[in-house]
Each structure stands twice: as structure tokens, then as C-alpha cells.
Coordinates of C-alpha atoms in Angstrom, one line a residue:
X292 CA 10.6 -17.3 -16.7
X293 CA 12.8 -16.4 -13.7
X294 CA 12.3 -18.3 -10.5
X295 CA 12.0 -17.1 -7.0
X296 CA 15.4 -16.7 -5.3
X297 CA 16.1 -19.1 -2.4
X298 CA 16.5 -17.7 1.1
X299 CA 18.0 -19.4 4.1
X300 CA 19.4 -18.4 7.5
X301 CA 23.0 -18.4 6.2
X302 CA 22.3 -15.3 4.3
X303 CA 21.9 -13.5 7.6
X304 CA 25.1 -15.0 9.1
X305 CA 23.3 -17.2 11.7
X306 CA 22.9 -20.9 12.1
X307 CA 19.8 -22.9 12.7
X308 CA 21.1 -24.0 16.1
X309 CA 21.5 -20.3 17.2
X310 CA 18.0 -19.5 16.1
X311 CA 16.5 -22.5 17.9
X312 CA 18.3 -21.6 21.1
X313 CA 17.0 -18.0 20.8
X314 CA 13.4 -19.3 20.2
X315 CA 13.7 -21.6 23.3
X316 CA 14.6 -18.5 25.4
X317 CA 11.5 -16.7 24.1
X318 CA 9.0 -19.5 24.4
X319 CA 8.2 -19.4 28.1
X320 CA 5.3 -21.6 29.3
X321 CA 3.1 -18.4 29.5
X322 CA 4.0 -17.4 25.9
X323 CA 1.4 -18.3 23.3
X324 CA 3.5 -17.6 20.2
X325 CA 7.1 -16.6 19.4
X326 CA 8.9 -15.8 16.2
X327 CA 12.1 -14.3 14.8
X328 CA 11.9 -12.0 11.7
X329 CA 15.1 -11.6 9.8
X330 CA 15.5 -8.9 7.2
X331 CA 18.2 -7.6 4.9
X332 CA 17.3 -4.6 2.7
X333 CA 19.2 -2.8 -0.1
X334 CA 17.7 0.5 -1.2
X335 CA 18.7 3.0 -3.9
X336 CA 17.2 6.2 -5.1
X337 CA 17.9 9.0 -7.6
X338 CA 16.1 12.2 -7.9
X339 CA 16.3 15.0 -10.5
X340 CA 15.2 18.7 -10.5
X341 CA 15.7 21.3 -13.2
X342 CA 17.6 18.8 -15.3
X343 CA 20.2 18.1 -12.6
X344 CA 20.6 15.2 -10.3
X345 CA 19.9 16.6 -6.8
X346 CA 20.2 13.4 -4.8
X347 CA 21.5 9.9 -5.2
X348 CA 21.5 7.5 -2.2
X349 CA 22.3 3.9 -1.5
X350 CA 21.6 2.2 1.8
X351 CA 21.9 -1.3 3.3
X352 CA 20.3 -2.4 6.5
X353 CA 19.8 -5.7 8.3
X354 CA 18.5 -7.0 11.6
X355 CA 16.1 -9.2 13.4
X356 CA 12.9 -8.6 15.3
X357 CA 12.0 -11.0 18.1
X358 CA 8.4 -11.3 19.3
X359 CA 6.5 -13.1 22.0
X360 CA 2.8 -12.9 22.6
X361 CA 0.9 -13.9 25.7
X362 CA -2.8 -13.2 25.8
X363 CA -3.3 -9.7 24.5
X364 CA 0.3 -8.7 25.4
X365 CA 3.1 -8.5 22.9
X366 CA 6.8 -8.4 23.9
X367 CA 9.1 -7.2 21.1
X368 CA 12.8 -6.4 20.8
X369 CA 15.1 -6.0 17.8
X370 CA 18.8 -5.9 17.0
X371 CA 20.8 -4.7 14.0
X372 CA 23.6 -7.1 15.1
X373 CA 23.1 -10.7 14.3
X374 CA 25.4 -12.4 16.8
X375 CA 24.5 -15.2 19.1
X376 CA 24.7 -12.9 22.1
X377 CA 22.5 -10.2 20.5
X378 CA 19.9 -12.8 19.5
X379 CA 19.8 -14.0 23.1
X380 CA 19.5 -10.5 24.6
X381 CA 16.6 -9.7 22.2
X382 CA 14.9 -13.0 23.0
X383 CA 15.1 -12.4 26.8
X384 CA 13.7 -8.9 26.4
X385 CA 10.8 -9.9 24.3
X386 CA 9.9 -12.8 26.6
X387 CA 10.2 -10.7 29.8
X388 CA 7.9 -7.9 28.3
X389 CA 5.3 -10.4 27.3
X390 CA 5.1 -12.8 30.1
X391 CA 7.9 -14.2 32.2
X392 CA 11.4 -13.8 33.4
X393 CA 12.0 -17.5 32.8
X394 CA 12.2 -19.1 29.3
X395 CA 13.6 -22.5 28.1
X396 CA 10.6 -24.4 26.6
X397 CA 11.8 -26.8 23.9
X398 CA 11.4 -25.7 20.3
X399 CA 10.9 -28.2 17.4
X400 CA 13.4 -28.4 14.6
X401 CA 12.5 -26.0 11.9
X402 CA 10.8 -27.2 8.7
X403 CA 12.1 -25.2 5.7
X404 CA 9.2 -24.1 3.4
X405 CA 8.9 -22.3 0.2
X406 CA 6.3 -19.4 0.0
X407 CA 2.9 -20.5 -1.3
X408 CA 3.1 -18.0 -4.1
X409 CA 5.7 -16.8 -6.7
X410 CA 4.1 -13.4 -7.5
X411 CA 7.1 -11.3 -8.5
X412 CA 10.0 -13.3 -10.2
X413 CA 12.8 -11.0 -11.4
X414 CA 15.6 -11.3 -13.8
X415 CA 17.6 -8.4 -12.3
X416 CA 18.2 -7.1 -8.8
X417 CA 18.7 -3.6 -7.6
X418 CA 22.4 -4.0 -7.4
X419 CA 22.6 -5.0 -11.1
X420 CA 21.1 -1.6 -12.3
X421 CA 23.8 1.0 -12.9
X422 CA 23.2 4.5 -11.4
X423 CA 23.9 6.0 -14.9
X424 CA 21.0 4.0 -16.3
X425 CA 18.7 5.5 -13.7
X426 CA 20.0 9.0 -14.4
X427 CA 19.6 8.5 -18.1
X428 CA 15.9 7.5 -17.6
X429 CA 15.2 10.6 -15.5
X430 CA 16.8 12.8 -18.2
X431 CA 14.5 11.3 -20.8
X432 CA 11.5 12.0 -18.5
X433 CA 12.6 15.6 -18.1
X434 CA 12.8 16.0 -21.8
X435 CA 9.4 14.4 -22.5
X436 CA 7.6 16.5 -19.9
X437 CA 9.0 19.8 -21.2
X438 CA 8.2 18.8 -24.8
X439 CA 4.5 18.6 -23.9
X440 CA 4.0 22.3 -23.5
X441 CA 6.2 25.5 -23.1
X442 CA 4.3 26.4 -20.0
X443 CA 6.0 23.5 -18.2
X444 CA 8.7 25.4 -16.2
X445 CA 10.1 22.7 -14.0
X446 CA 10.2 18.9 -13.7
X447 CA 10.9 16.8 -10.7
X448 CA 11.5 13.1 -11.2
X449 CA 12.6 10.3 -8.9
X450 CA 13.1 6.6 -9.0
X451 CA 13.3 4.5 -5.8
X452 CA 14.2 0.8 -5.8
X453 CA 14.4 -1.7 -3.0
X454 CA 15.5 -5.4 -2.7
X455 CA 14.5 -7.0 0.6
X456 CA 15.2 -10.5 1.8
X457 CA 13.2 -11.7 4.7
X458 CA 12.9 -14.9 6.7
X459 CA 10.4 -15.9 9.5
X460 CA 11.1 -18.7 12.0
X461 CA 8.6 -19.4 14.7
X462 CA 8.3 -21.7 17.7
X463 CA 5.9 -24.1 15.8
X464 CA 8.8 -25.2 13.5
X465 CA 8.0 -22.9 10.5
X466 CA 10.9 -21.5 8.6
X467 CA 10.0 -19.6 5.4
X468 CA 11.6 -16.8 3.5
X469 CA 11.0 -14.4 0.6
X470 CA 12.8 -12.0 -1.7
X471 CA 10.7 -8.8 -2.1
X472 CA 11.6 -6.3 -4.8
X473 CA 9.9 -2.9 -5.0
X474 CA 10.2 0.0 -7.4
X475 CA 8.5 3.4 -7.9
X476 CA 8.9 6.1 -10.4
X477 CA 7.4 9.6 -9.7
X478 CA 7.1 12.6 -11.9
X479 CA 5.9 16.1 -10.8
X480 CA 5.6 19.1 -13.2
X481 CA 5.2 22.8 -12.5
X482 CA 3.3 24.8 -15.1
X483 CA 3.2 28.6 -15.1
X484 CA 1.1 31.1 -17.1
X485 CA 0.6 34.8 -16.3
X486 CA 1.8 34.3 -12.7
X487 CA -0.5 31.3 -12.2
X488 CA 1.5 28.3 -11.0
X489 CA 0.0 24.8 -10.9
X490 CA 1.3 21.3 -10.1
X491 CA 0.6 17.9 -11.8
X492 CA 1.9 14.6 -10.6
X493 CA 1.9 11.0 -11.9
X494 CA 3.9 7.8 -11.3
X495 CA 3.7 4.1 -10.9
X496 CA 5.6 1.0 -9.9
X497 CA 5.2 -2.3 -8.2
X498 CA 7.1 -5.4 -7.3
X499 CA 9.0 -5.1 -10.6
X500 CA 12.5 -4.4 -11.9
X501 CA 14.0 -1.3 -13.6
X502 CA 13.3 -2.4 -17.1
X503 CA 9.5 -2.4 -16.5
X504 CA 9.5 1.4 -16.7
X505 CA 11.0 1.3 -20.2
X506 CA 8.6 -1.4 -21.4
X507 CA 5.7 0.0 -23.4
X508 CA 7.2 3.4 -22.9
X509 CA 5.7 3.7 -19.5
X510 CA 8.0 6.4 -18.5
X511 CA 6.8 8.5 -21.4
X512 CA 3.2 8.1 -20.3
X513 CA 4.1 9.2 -16.7
X514 CA 5.9 12.3 -18.0
X515 CA 3.0 13.3 -20.3
X516 CA 0.4 12.6 -17.7
X517 CA 2.1 14.8 -15.1
X518 CA 2.5 17.6 -17.6
X519 CA -1.2 17.2 -18.7
X520 CA -2.4 17.6 -15.1
X521 CA -0.3 20.7 -14.5
X522 CA -1.5 22.4 -17.7
X523 CA -5.1 21.4 -17.0
X524 CA -5.0 23.0 -13.5
X525 CA -4.0 26.3 -15.1
X526 CA -7.6 26.6 -16.4
X527 CA -9.3 25.1 -13.4
X528 CA -12.1 27.1 -11.7
X529 CA -12.9 27.2 -8.0
X530 CA -14.7 24.1 -6.8
X531 CA -18.4 24.3 -5.8
X532 CA -19.4 23.8 -2.2
X533 CA -22.4 21.9 -0.9
X534 CA -24.1 18.4 -0.9
X535 CA -24.2 16.9 -4.4
X536 CA -23.8 13.7 -6.4
X537 CA -20.2 12.7 -6.8
X538 CA -18.8 10.3 -9.4
X539 CA -15.5 8.7 -8.6
X540 CA -13.3 7.6 -11.5
X541 CA -11.6 4.2 -11.6
X542 CA -8.2 3.3 -10.2
X543 CA -6.5 5.7 -7.7
X544 CA -9.8 7.1 -6.3
X545 CA -9.9 3.8 -4.5
X546 CA -7.7 5.5 -2.0
X547 CA -10.9 6.9 -0.5
X548 CA -12.2 3.4 -0.1
X549 CA -8.9 2.4 1.5
X550 CA -9.0 5.2 4.1
X551 CA -12.7 5.6 4.7
X552 CA -13.5 1.9 4.9
X553 CA -10.4 -0.3 4.7
X554 CA -8.8 0.8 8.0
X555 CA -12.0 0.3 9.8
X556 CA -12.0 -3.4 8.7
X557 CA -8.6 -4.1 10.3
X558 CA -9.0 -6.6 13.1
X559 CA -7.1 -4.8 15.8
X560 CA -9.6 -1.9 15.7
X561 CA -12.5 -4.2 15.8
X562 CA -11.1 -6.4 18.6
X563 CA -10.8 -3.2 20.7
X564 CA -14.3 -2.1 19.4
X565 CA -13.0 1.2 18.3
X566 CA -14.1 0.8 14.7
X567 CA -17.3 2.0 13.1
X568 CA -17.6 -1.7 11.9
X569 CA -17.2 -3.4 15.2
X570 CA -19.6 -6.3 16.0
X571 CA -21.3 -5.8 12.6
X572 CA -20.3 -9.1 10.8
X573 CA -23.3 -10.4 8.9
X574 CA -25.1 -7.0 8.8
X575 CA -25.6 -4.6 5.9
X576 CA -23.1 -1.8 5.9
X577 CA -23.2 -0.7 2.2
X578 CA -25.3 -0.7 -0.9
X579 CA -26.0 -4.1 -2.3
X580 CA -23.9 -3.0 -5.3
X581 CA -20.7 -2.9 -3.2
X582 CA -18.4 -5.9 -3.0
X583 CA -15.0 -5.1 -1.5
X584 CA -12.0 -7.4 -1.3
X585 CA -8.4 -7.3 0.0
X586 CA -6.2 -9.4 -2.3
X587 CA -2.4 -9.8 -1.6
X588 CA -2.0 -12.4 -4.4
X589 CA -2.0 -10.2 -7.5
X590 CA 1.2 -10.7 -9.5
X591 CA 3.7 -7.8 -9.5
X592 CA 1.4 -5.4 -7.6
X593 CA 2.8 -3.0 -5.1
X594 CA 0.6 -4.3 -2.3
X595 CA 1.2 -8.0 -3.0
X596 CA 3.3 -10.4 -1.1
X597 CA 4.1 -14.1 -1.4
X598 CA 3.8 -14.3 2.4
X599 CA 3.0 -11.7 5.1
X600 CA 5.6 -10.7 7.7
X601 CA 4.5 -13.7 9.9
X602 CA 5.2 -16.2 7.2
X603 CA 1.4 -16.7 6.4
X604 CA 0.5 -17.0 2.7
X605 CA -1.4 -13.9 1.5
X606 CA -5.0 -14.5 0.3
X607 CA -8.0 -12.9 -1.3
X608 CA -10.4 -11.9 1.5
X609 CA -14.0 -10.8 0.8
X610 CA -14.6 -8.0 3.3
X611 CA -18.0 -6.8 2.1
X612 CA -20.2 -8.9 -0.2
X613 CA -23.2 -7.2 -1.9
X614 CA -23.3 -4.7 1.0
X615 CA -23.0 -7.2 3.8
X616 CA -20.0 -7.2 6.1
X617 CA -18.3 -10.7 5.8
X618 CA -14.9 -10.4 7.5
X619 CA -11.9 -8.5 8.8
X620 CA -8.3 -8.2 7.9
X621 CA -6.2 -10.3 10.4
X622 CA -2.8 -11.1 11.7
X623 CA -2.0 -14.1 14.0
X624 CA -2.6 -12.3 17.3
X625 CA -6.0 -10.8 16.4
X626 CA -7.2 -13.8 14.6
X627 CA -6.5 -16.0 17.7
X628 CA -8.0 -13.5 20.1
X629 CA -11.1 -13.0 18.1
X630 CA -11.5 -16.6 16.9
X631 CA -11.7 -15.6 13.3
X632 CA -9.8 -16.8 10.1
X633 CA -6.2 -15.9 9.5
X634 CA -6.0 -13.8 6.3
X635 CA -2.3 -13.3 5.8
X636 CA -2.3 -9.6 6.6
X637 CA 0.3 -9.4 9.4
X638 CA 2.7 -6.6 8.2
X639 CA 5.5 -4.5 9.6
X640 CA 7.5 -1.7 8.1
X641 CA 10.8 -3.3 9.0
X642 CA 12.5 -5.7 11.5
X643 CA 12.3 -2.8 14.0
X644 CA 8.5 -2.8 13.9
X645 CA 5.8 -4.8 15.6
X646 CA 3.3 -6.7 13.4
X647 CA -0.1 -5.0 12.7
X648 CA -3.0 -6.2 10.6
X649 CA -2.7 -4.1 7.4
X650 CA -4.2 -4.0 3.9
X651 CA -2.5 -5.3 0.8
X652 CA -4.5 -4.4 -2.4
X653 CA -8.0 -3.3 -1.5
X654 CA -10.6 -2.6 -4.1
X655 CA -14.3 -2.7 -5.0
X656 CA -15.3 -5.3 -7.7
X657 CA -16.8 -4.2 -11.0
X658 CA -20.5 -3.7 -11.5
X659 CA -22.6 -3.7 -14.6
X660 CA -23.1 0.0 -15.4
X661 CA -21.6 1.8 -18.3
X662 CA -19.4 4.7 -17.0
X663 CA -20.9 7.0 -19.5
X664 CA -24.4 6.2 -18.3
X665 CA -23.2 7.0 -14.8
X666 CA -22.0 10.5 -15.8
X667 CA -25.2 11.0 -17.9
X668 CA -27.3 10.3 -14.8
X669 CA -25.9 13.4 -13.0
X670 CA -27.5 16.7 -13.6
X671 CA -25.1 18.7 -11.6
X672 CA -22.3 17.3 -9.5
X673 CA -18.6 16.5 -9.3
X674 CA -16.4 14.0 -11.1
X675 CA -13.3 13.2 -9.1
X676 CA -10.5 11.5 -11.0
X677 CA -7.5 11.7 -8.7
X678 CA -6.8 12.5 -5.0
X679 CA -4.1 14.0 -3.0
X680 CA -4.0 13.9 0.8
X681 CA -6.7 12.7 3.2
X682 CA -7.5 11.6 6.7
X683 CA -10.0 9.5 8.5
X684 CA -11.2 8.9 12.1
X685 CA -11.4 5.2 12.5
X686 CA -13.9 5.3 15.4
X687 CA -16.5 7.5 13.6
X688 CA -15.6 6.7 10.1
X689 CA -15.5 10.4 9.2
X690 CA -13.1 11.4 6.4
X691 CA -11.8 14.4 4.5
X692 CA -10.0 14.1 1.1
X693 CA -8.6 16.6 -1.3
X694 CA -9.2 16.0 -5.0
X695 CA -6.1 16.8 -7.2
X696 CA -8.0 16.4 -10.4
X697 CA -11.8 16.9 -10.6
X698 CA -14.4 18.3 -13.0
X699 CA -17.9 19.7 -12.9
X700 CA -20.7 17.5 -14.2
X701 CA -23.4 19.6 -15.8
X702 CA -26.5 18.1 -17.5
X703 CA -24.7 14.7 -17.7
X704 CA -21.5 16.1 -19.3
X705 CA -18.0 16.7 -17.9
X706 CA -17.3 20.4 -18.3
X707 CA -14.8 22.6 -16.4
X708 CA -11.9 21.4 -14.4
X709 CA -12.1 22.6 -10.8
X710 CA -9.5 23.2 -8.1
X711 CA -9.7 23.2 -4.3
X712 CA -12.3 20.4 -4.0
X713 CA -12.5 18.4 -0.8
X714 CA -14.8 15.4 -0.2
X715 CA -16.2 15.2 3.4
X716 CA -18.2 12.3 4.7
X717 CA -18.6 9.2 6.7
X718 CA -17.2 5.9 5.3
X719 CA -20.0 3.5 6.3
X720 CA -22.6 6.1 5.4
X721 CA -21.1 6.8 2.0
X722 CA -21.2 3.2 1.0
X723 CA -24.9 3.1 1.5
X724 CA -25.3 5.9 -1.0
X725 CA -23.6 4.1 -3.9
X726 CA -26.3 3.8 -6.6
X727 CA -24.3 2.9 -9.7
X728 CA -21.1 0.8 -10.1
X729 CA -19.3 0.7 -13.5
X730 CA -17.9 -2.3 -15.3
X731 CA -14.5 -0.6 -15.6
X732 CA -12.6 -1.8 -12.5
X733 CA -9.0 -0.4 -12.5
X734 CA -6.2 -0.7 -10.1
X735 CA -3.9 2.1 -9.2
X736 CA -0.6 2.6 -11.0
X737 CA 1.4 1.4 -8.0
X738 CA 2.3 4.4 -5.8
X739 CA 0.3 3.8 -2.6
X740 CA 1.9 3.9 0.8
X741 CA -0.2 3.4 3.9
X742 CA 0.6 4.8 7.4
X743 CA -0.6 3.3 10.7
X744 CA 0.8 3.7 14.2
X745 CA 4.0 5.3 12.7
X746 CA 4.6 2.5 10.3
X747 CA 4.5 2.8 6.5
X748 CA 4.0 -0.1 4.1
X749 CA 3.3 -0.3 0.3
X750 CA -0.3 -1.0 -0.6
X751 CA -2.6 -1.0 -3.7
X752 CA -6.1 0.3 -4.2
X753 CA -8.7 0.1 -7.0
X754 CA -12.2 1.1 -8.0
X755 CA -14.5 1.1 -10.9
X756 CA -16.4 4.3 -11.8
X757 CA -19.1 4.7 -9.1
X758 CA -21.8 7.2 -8.3
X759 CA -22.4 8.4 -4.8
X760 CA -25.9 10.0 -4.6
X761 CA -25.0 12.6 -1.9
X762 CA -21.6 13.7 -0.6
X763 CA -20.5 17.0 0.9
X764 CA -18.1 18.8 -1.3
X765 CA -16.0 21.6 0.3
X766 CA -15.1 24.4 -2.1
X767 CA -15.2 28.1 -2.4
X768 CA -18.2 28.6 -4.7
X769 CA -21.8 28.0 -3.7
X770 CA -23.3 25.1 -5.6

């Protein structure tokens, strides 16, 4: 079993003395907390269209983000140059924004630590995978998808890989680093028949290496699934409209949970009292069948981390337990200001970004119902298997989601595929209408990316099959 690579300050071309001096400049008497976040990232991607490589890129970036917090104020500055002078300039800027023109408080010698977890040990880094190997895999995907059906007219496939080294050093003496791999393979197929063109997409990934896509012929499954969805959509009928029971399938439909509920449980929104869940700890916010957790400790998952971007070990946090709100997702700043536990959810897109409380892998725990019994309980409704885009208003909890794969349920049976279905509702309200929860919890394939305040971070979602008694479905046919 490969071990977690070691990280230290020398990998960024700085010494411990230079870092300590920079921290001393940040840590003014009025500053509550100060840290430096070092990051070096190597990214590579290859994409193919119509059997031809359309794009191949490689990029390398590195830099440091310097942060100071004082009360509710955050001072932040960053530099892509890692010289002594640039560290000092960034340190002075962060301190001045947060609190004071004068720094100089003593900082203890750092205590080097290893991350509490080792969730994604790798045998091969991004740099060790030849571009021709990636191109060869994309060619195989193109062939597999076209082989599925002659109506597949075009195939788009891409593979993106990232290898990130990070290190956090704070004024309390903590110095901890991590090496964070990330890979994603995406396949999109275009099907056409009698002038009707439809799209199907599928993909997966995680904190894994290139060979993972070859293992168990995963790339073959991705190609066939994307082709299947495209062909299926050729025969889809217009979605019904109206209020009806909706059954959500397992896995990726958990994105609805992530958007409609998860964001509302992030601590910054609740500290500012702009969330529909503000001041509701200990109260019932969902059906007693609903237990929802955020877990950053699942091995190799896209949303998992050995430590968050503040150096705090990630954890499994129960957010809603049997319908009762138990806690929020926190970073250091909001945990301190709210007087609630630190959960290891302080995340940032890069060294150029401020820390925000963000989800990792968010999902509902399995229940006891048989998924087939759930479907049989619906006389007429919608079965949503996969979703495309969506949006939510954090304050009200209102959401709108488009279903990329959905079916009619008639007399307890799945019948026609439908297109153009949107789900419209209110997150807290929807949770109270969950009447059945399946025993088939599934996590998504590893494609999720979450946006917040202009920052994107990788996340995971999950869901068992669930029944929502009433939900508004937007479509073009009267129900």
C-alpha cells in the first residue's frame, strides 16, 4: 500500500524562519488568528471530439495566501511569488485590512504534524502519466460509445487530472501539509434520429490515479451509460406539470439535497441569520426518516480531504438526525464566533481565495424501505434518476432543478421516459414530506463541483431512493 507523500516548507522554496517572521508581522495584538496557506498545483487535461484531440493543456501554479482575522473581520492577501519580501508584503496587507498597522507579536516555533487521515494514497502522480496514454483511453471511449448504437453521431470525452501540494502554518505553532490528487473523466454523447437530437452524459472520478479508470472497465461503463441516456432521450415524451409524488433515485440525485439543504446548513449563512435554518438547532426541520451527514473522511472520494484548508482534520458531522437539526458546517472563524464545534469544513478554491465553510461529501443515510415498494406506492408521479443544473435561494430555501433523466410512474410502475422536467420547491418544506427512504444508499460517481461566492471546490453527494409525497413538477403537459 503506498504511503502519503511528505510535505514541508522546502518544497515551496521558503524557510521556517521566513515563515515565522511573516506570521509575526501578521499577528498584531488585535488579531485573533493568523495563518499562511502554501499551495503548488500541477493540472493536465485532454479532451476529444469527433475522434480528434481538440485540446490538451498542462499548467503549473503556486503561491501563498496570508490571512488575519479580528472579530468578524478578515484580512487576506496572496502572492504568486514566494520570496521573503513578497511574504512580508502580503503579511502586512492582511494584518492592516483586519486590524492594525502595527504587527510584531511573537510566534511560537512550528510543530510539524502529519494529517490525521491517509484517505487517498497513490502509486502514480499526474506527471508520471504520459499524454499518449490519456489520448489512447479517450479513443477507446469514443469507440465504445459509437459501438452502442448507430444513432450515436458524436462523442465528446475529456479527462482532467490534478496534483496539489498544500501546507498550512498558523500563529499557534501548527504546520501541517497534504498532497491532494484529483481526477475526473467525462463522456457526452449526441444521438440523432429523424432530425431529433438528444444528449446523454456520464462520468466519474475522485481522489484517484489514472489507472482507476481502467480498473473494472470503468471507462467502458461511462461510455455505454452516456450513449444509453442519449438514445433513451430520443423516445422521451414531454414531462407532466403539476403537484405530484416524486421518487428520487439513489446517488447523484443527492445534488438536490446538497443545494436545497446543504448550503443552508453552512455556518456563515447561519451566523448572519440569512439561512432558512438559522436559530433552529434542536428543532424538527425534516421527516423523522431523514438523517443527513457531511463526511470528509471517505477514502478516495472526490469531496474527501485528509485536512481542510485550515489544517483541521476533516470529520463526519451529523447535520440532521431523525428530522431534528443537530449542527452546522463550520470553519475556524464561524465556529469561534458562534461558539459551536469546529467540523473541518474550511475550504478555498486556491491560495488566491479566502476560506469559507463548505460541504465535503453530503448525503442522507439509508432507511429501511425496499426501493421497489417505494415505486409501487405511487399511483401517478415522477421518478427522477439524474439531474442537470439547478439553483437555490439560501434565505428562503426555494430551489429549481432540471432532471436530465426521469420517467413517469403509473400504477406503481416505471413507464415512459420524459424530457423537460423541472422540480420546484422549498428545501426545508420538501424534507418534511419525505415519507419513504430506501435501504439502497449510493454515493455519486465523483463528478460534483460546488460554487459559492465565486469559488469552486470538488464535492460529493449521495442519496438512497426516497419518496417525496408532494412536489411541484414543471413541464409542458397537464398532469
